[in-house]
Coordinates of C-alpha atoms in Angstrom, one line a residue:
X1 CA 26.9 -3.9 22.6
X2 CA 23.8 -1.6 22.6
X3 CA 23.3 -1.0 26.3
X4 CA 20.6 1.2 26.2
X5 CA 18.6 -1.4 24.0
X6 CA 19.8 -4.5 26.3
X7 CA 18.3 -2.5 29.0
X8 CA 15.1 -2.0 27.1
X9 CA 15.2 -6.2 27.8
X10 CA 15.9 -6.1 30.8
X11 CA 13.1 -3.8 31.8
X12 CA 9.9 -5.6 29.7
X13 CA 11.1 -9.1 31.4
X14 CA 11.0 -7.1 34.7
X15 CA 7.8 -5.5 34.1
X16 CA 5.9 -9.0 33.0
X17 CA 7.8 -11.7 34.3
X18 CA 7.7 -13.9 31.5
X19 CA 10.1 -14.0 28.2
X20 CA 7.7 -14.3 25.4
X21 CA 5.3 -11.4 26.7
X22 CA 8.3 -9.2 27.0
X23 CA 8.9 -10.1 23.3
X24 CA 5.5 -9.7 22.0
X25 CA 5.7 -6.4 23.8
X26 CA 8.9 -5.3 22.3
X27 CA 8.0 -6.8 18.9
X28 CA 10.3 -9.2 18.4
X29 CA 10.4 -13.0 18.9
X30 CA 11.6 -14.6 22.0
X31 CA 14.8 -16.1 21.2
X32 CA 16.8 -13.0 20.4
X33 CA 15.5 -11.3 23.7
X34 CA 16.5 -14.3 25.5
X35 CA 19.9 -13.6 23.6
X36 CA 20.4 -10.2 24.5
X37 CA 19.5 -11.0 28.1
X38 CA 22.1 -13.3 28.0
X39 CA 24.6 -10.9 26.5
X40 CA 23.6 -8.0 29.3
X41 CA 24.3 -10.5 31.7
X42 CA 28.0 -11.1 30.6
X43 CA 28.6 -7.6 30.2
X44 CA 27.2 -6.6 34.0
X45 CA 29.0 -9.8 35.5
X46 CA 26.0 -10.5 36.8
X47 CA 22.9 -13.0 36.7
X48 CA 19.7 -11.1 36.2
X49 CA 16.9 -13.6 35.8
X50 CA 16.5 -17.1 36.9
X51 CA 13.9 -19.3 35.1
X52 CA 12.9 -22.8 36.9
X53 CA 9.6 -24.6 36.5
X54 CA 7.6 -22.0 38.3
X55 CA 8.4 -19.3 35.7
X56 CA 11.0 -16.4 35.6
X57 CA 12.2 -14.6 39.0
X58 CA 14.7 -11.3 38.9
X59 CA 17.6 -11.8 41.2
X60 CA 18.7 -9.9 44.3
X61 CA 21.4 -7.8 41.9
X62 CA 18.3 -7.6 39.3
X63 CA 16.5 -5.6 42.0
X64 CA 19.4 -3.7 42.8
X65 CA 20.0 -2.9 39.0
X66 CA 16.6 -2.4 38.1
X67 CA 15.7 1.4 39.3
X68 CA 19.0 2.4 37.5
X69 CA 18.1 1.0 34.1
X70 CA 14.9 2.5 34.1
X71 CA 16.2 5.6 35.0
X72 CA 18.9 5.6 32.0
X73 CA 16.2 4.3 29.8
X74 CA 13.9 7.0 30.7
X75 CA 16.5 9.9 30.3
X76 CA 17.6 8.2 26.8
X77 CA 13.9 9.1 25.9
X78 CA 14.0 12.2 27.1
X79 CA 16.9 13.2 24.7
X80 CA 15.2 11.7 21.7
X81 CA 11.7 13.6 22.9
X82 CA 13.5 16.3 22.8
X83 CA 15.3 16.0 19.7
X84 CA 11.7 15.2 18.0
X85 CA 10.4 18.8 19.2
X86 CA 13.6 20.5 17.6
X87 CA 13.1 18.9 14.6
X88 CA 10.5 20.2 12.0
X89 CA 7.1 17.6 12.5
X90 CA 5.9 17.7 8.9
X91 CA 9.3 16.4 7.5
X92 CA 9.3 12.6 7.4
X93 CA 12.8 11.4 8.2
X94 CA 13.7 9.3 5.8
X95 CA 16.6 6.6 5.6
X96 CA 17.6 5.1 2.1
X97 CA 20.0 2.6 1.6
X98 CA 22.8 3.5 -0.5
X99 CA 22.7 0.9 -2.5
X100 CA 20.0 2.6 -4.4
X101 CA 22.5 4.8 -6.2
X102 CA 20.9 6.4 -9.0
X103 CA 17.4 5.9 -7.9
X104 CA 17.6 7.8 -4.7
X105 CA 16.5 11.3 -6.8
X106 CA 13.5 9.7 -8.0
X107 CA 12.1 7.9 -5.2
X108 CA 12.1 11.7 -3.1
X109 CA 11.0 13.3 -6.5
X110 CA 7.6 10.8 -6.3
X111 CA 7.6 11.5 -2.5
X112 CA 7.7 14.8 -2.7
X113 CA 4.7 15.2 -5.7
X114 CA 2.5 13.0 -3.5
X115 CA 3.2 15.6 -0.8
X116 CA 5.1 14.3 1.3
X117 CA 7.8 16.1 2.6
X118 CA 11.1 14.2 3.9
X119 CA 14.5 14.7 5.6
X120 CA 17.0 12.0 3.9
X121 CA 19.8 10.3 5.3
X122 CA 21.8 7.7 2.9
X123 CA 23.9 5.3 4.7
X124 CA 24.3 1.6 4.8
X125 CA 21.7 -0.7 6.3
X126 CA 23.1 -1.5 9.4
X127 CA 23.0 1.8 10.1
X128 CA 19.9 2.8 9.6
X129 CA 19.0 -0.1 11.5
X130 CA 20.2 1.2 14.1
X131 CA 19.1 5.0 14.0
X132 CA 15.3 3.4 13.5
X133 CA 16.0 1.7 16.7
X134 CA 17.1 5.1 18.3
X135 CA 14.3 6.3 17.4
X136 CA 16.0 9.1 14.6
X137 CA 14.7 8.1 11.9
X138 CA 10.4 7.5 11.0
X139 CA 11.0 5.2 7.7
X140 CA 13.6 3.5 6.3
X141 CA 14.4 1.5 3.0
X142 CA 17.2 -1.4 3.4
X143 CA 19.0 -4.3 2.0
X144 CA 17.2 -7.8 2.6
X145 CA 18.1 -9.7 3.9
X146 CA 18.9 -8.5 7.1
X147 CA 18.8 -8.1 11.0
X148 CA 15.8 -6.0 11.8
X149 CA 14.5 -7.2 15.6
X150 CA 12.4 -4.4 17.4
X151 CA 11.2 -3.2 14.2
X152 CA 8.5 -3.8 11.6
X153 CA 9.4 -4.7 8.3
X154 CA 7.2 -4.9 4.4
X155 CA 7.5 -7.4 2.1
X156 CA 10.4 -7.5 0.5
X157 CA 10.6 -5.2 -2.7
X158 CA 12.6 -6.8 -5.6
X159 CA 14.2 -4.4 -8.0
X160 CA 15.9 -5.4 -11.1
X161 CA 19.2 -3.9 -12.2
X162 CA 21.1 -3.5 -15.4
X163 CA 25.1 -3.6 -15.3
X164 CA 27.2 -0.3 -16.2
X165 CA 30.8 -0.1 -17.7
X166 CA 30.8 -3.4 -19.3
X167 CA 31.0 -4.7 -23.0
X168 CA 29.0 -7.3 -22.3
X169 CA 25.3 -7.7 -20.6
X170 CA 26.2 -11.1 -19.4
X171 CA 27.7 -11.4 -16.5
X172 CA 29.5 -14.7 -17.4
X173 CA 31.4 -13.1 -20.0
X174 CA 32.5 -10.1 -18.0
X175 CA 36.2 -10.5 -16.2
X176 CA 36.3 -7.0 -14.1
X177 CA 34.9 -7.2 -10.7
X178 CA 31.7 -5.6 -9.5
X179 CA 31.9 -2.4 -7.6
X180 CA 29.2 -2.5 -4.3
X181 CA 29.1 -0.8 -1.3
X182 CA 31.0 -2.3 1.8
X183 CA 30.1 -5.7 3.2
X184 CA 29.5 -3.8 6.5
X185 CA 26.5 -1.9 5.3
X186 CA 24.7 -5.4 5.0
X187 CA 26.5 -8.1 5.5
X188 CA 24.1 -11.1 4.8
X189 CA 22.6 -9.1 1.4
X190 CA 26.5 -8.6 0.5
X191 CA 27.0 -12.4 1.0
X192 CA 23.5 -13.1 -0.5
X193 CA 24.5 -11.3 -4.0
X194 CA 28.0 -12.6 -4.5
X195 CA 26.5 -16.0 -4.2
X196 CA 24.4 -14.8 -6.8
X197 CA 27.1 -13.3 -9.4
X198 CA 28.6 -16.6 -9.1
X199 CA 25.3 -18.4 -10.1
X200 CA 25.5 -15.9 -12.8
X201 CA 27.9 -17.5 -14.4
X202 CA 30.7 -14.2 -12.9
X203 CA 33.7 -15.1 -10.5
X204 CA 32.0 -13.6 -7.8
X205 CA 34.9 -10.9 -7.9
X206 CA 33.9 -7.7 -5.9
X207 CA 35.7 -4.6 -5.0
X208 CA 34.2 -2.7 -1.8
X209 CA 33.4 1.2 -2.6
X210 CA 32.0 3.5 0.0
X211 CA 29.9 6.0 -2.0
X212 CA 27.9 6.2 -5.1
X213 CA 31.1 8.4 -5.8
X214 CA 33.9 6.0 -5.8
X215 CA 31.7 3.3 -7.1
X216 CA 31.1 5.3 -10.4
X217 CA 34.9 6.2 -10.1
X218 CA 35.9 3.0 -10.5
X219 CA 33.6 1.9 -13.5
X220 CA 34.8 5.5 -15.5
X221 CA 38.1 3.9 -15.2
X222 CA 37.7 0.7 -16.6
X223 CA 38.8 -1.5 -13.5
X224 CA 35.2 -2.4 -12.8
X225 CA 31.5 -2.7 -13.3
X226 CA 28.2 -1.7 -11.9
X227 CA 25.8 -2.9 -11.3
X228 CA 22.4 -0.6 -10.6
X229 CA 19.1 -0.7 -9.8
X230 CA 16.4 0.3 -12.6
X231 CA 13.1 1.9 -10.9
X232 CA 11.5 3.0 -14.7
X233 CA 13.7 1.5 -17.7
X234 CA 14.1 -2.0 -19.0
X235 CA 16.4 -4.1 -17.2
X236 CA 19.0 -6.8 -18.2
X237 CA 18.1 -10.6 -17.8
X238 CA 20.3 -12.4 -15.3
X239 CA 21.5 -9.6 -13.1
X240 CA 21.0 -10.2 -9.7
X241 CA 17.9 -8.2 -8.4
X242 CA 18.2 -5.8 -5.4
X243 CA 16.4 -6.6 -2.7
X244 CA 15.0 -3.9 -0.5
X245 CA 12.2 -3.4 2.6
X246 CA 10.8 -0.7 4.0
X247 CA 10.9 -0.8 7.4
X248 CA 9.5 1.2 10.5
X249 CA 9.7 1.5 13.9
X250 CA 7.6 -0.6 16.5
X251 CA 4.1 0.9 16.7
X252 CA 4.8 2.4 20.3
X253 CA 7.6 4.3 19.6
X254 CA 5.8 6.0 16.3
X255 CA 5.7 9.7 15.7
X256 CA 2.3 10.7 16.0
X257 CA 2.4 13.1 13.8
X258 CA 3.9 11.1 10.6
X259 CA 2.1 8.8 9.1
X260 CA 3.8 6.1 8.7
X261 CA 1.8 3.0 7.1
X262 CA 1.2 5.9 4.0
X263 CA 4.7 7.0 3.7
X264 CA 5.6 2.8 3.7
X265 CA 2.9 2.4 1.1
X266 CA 4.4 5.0 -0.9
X267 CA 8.1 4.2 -1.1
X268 CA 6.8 0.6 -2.0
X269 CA 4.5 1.9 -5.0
X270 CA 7.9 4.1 -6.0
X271 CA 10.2 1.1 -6.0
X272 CA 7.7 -1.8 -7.4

């Protein structure tokens, strides 16, 4: 569990009293806050809130509990203040999902001639989730469809893709699985284009890389396919789209200095 961000919870329903304030606050909807008080409450052993007709009360043990949560949450802030002023301001940290393979080179290329200078970080989804949520990263471009409460998320971008290492561009002709990155990275996405290999007309036969590396590795060798996105080119009918977002950090917890709605706008032109 994320304690720090289960205190983060904790602390909005004790400033306002009320659930779905302390969700609009947070930006996120009530019932995974109502969750993840739930989940805090099994992991202290102890009951936090009660909530009767007359509205939501804290408990004796959430008073006693209360000036130590804010106290953690307000030195975990500290650290990432701090962090912020070590790093350099007019870089734009950047997280791209590594699903992108190929394209990854472009999209900074077209950042970087539109002047925008950015600090990369490829990893899975999840991850960058979670970093945005830490407050490490300013931007960050991921798998749809996903889990991205506390955050603010774009439309979702679709970008086609063209299969590699196969003697066939029709997917139900081709018997070699399709090398992806781990389920892990984003595990309803993963799920989501399976289910769409299989409409395809494929087996739905995947094998589970966990780099661009290995991925490429595996198609040079003939024991499977790629399949990868094309930003400028033509791409083949019937592959599976990938699906992306850019997504940002809650307004309050914005670097000041980065704009953010811009850089958004950007990636988005890049990848549409």
């Amino acid at each position: 569990m994320d304690l720090l961000r289960h205190l983060g919870f904790f602390r909005a329903v004790a400033d306002v009293r009320h659930f779905g304030d302390a969700a609009a606050d947070l930006g996120m909807t009530q019932p995974p806050l109502s969750q993840g008080i739930r989940r805090l409450e099994r992991h202290l052993g102890v009951r936090l809130f009660d909530r009767d007709a007359r509205g939501v009360r804290i408990t004796a043990a959430g008073q006693q509990l209360l000036p130590a949560a804010r106290d953690l949450l307000d030195a975990a802030d500290d650290l990432v203040s701090a962090a912020r002023d070590l790093a350099l301001p007019e870089q734009v940290r950047l997280g791209i999902a590594a699903d992108l393979e190929d394209a990854v080179p472009g999209l900074l290329r077209d950042l970087a001639a539109g002047g925008t200078a950015v600090a990369p970080t490829v990893a899975g989804s999840v991850e960058l989730v979670d970093l945005l949520r830490d407050g490490l990263l300013d931007v960050g471009v991921v798998r749809h469809p996903g889990v991205h409460d506390g955050l603010t998320a774009g439309e979702v971008l679709v970008v086609p893709t063209r299969l590699v290492g196969a003697d066939s561009t029709s997917l139900g002709h081709i018997t070699l699985p399709v090398a992806v990155p781990p389920r892990h990275h984003q595990p309803p996405a993963h799920d989501q284009l399976v289910d769409a290999l299989r409409r395809a007309g494929h087996s739905g036969a995947v094998v589970e890389a966990r780099d661009a590396a290995q991925r490429r590795a595996l198609v040079a060798a003939g024991t499977a396919v790629g399949l990868v996105p094309v930003v400028d080119g033509a791409a083949e009918p019937g592959c599976p789209p990938l699906r992306l977002r850019v997504v940002l950090p809650h307004v309050t917890r914005r670097r000041p200095e980065v704009d953010h709605d811009a850089v958004a706008a950007a990636i988005a032109a890049g990848l549409g």
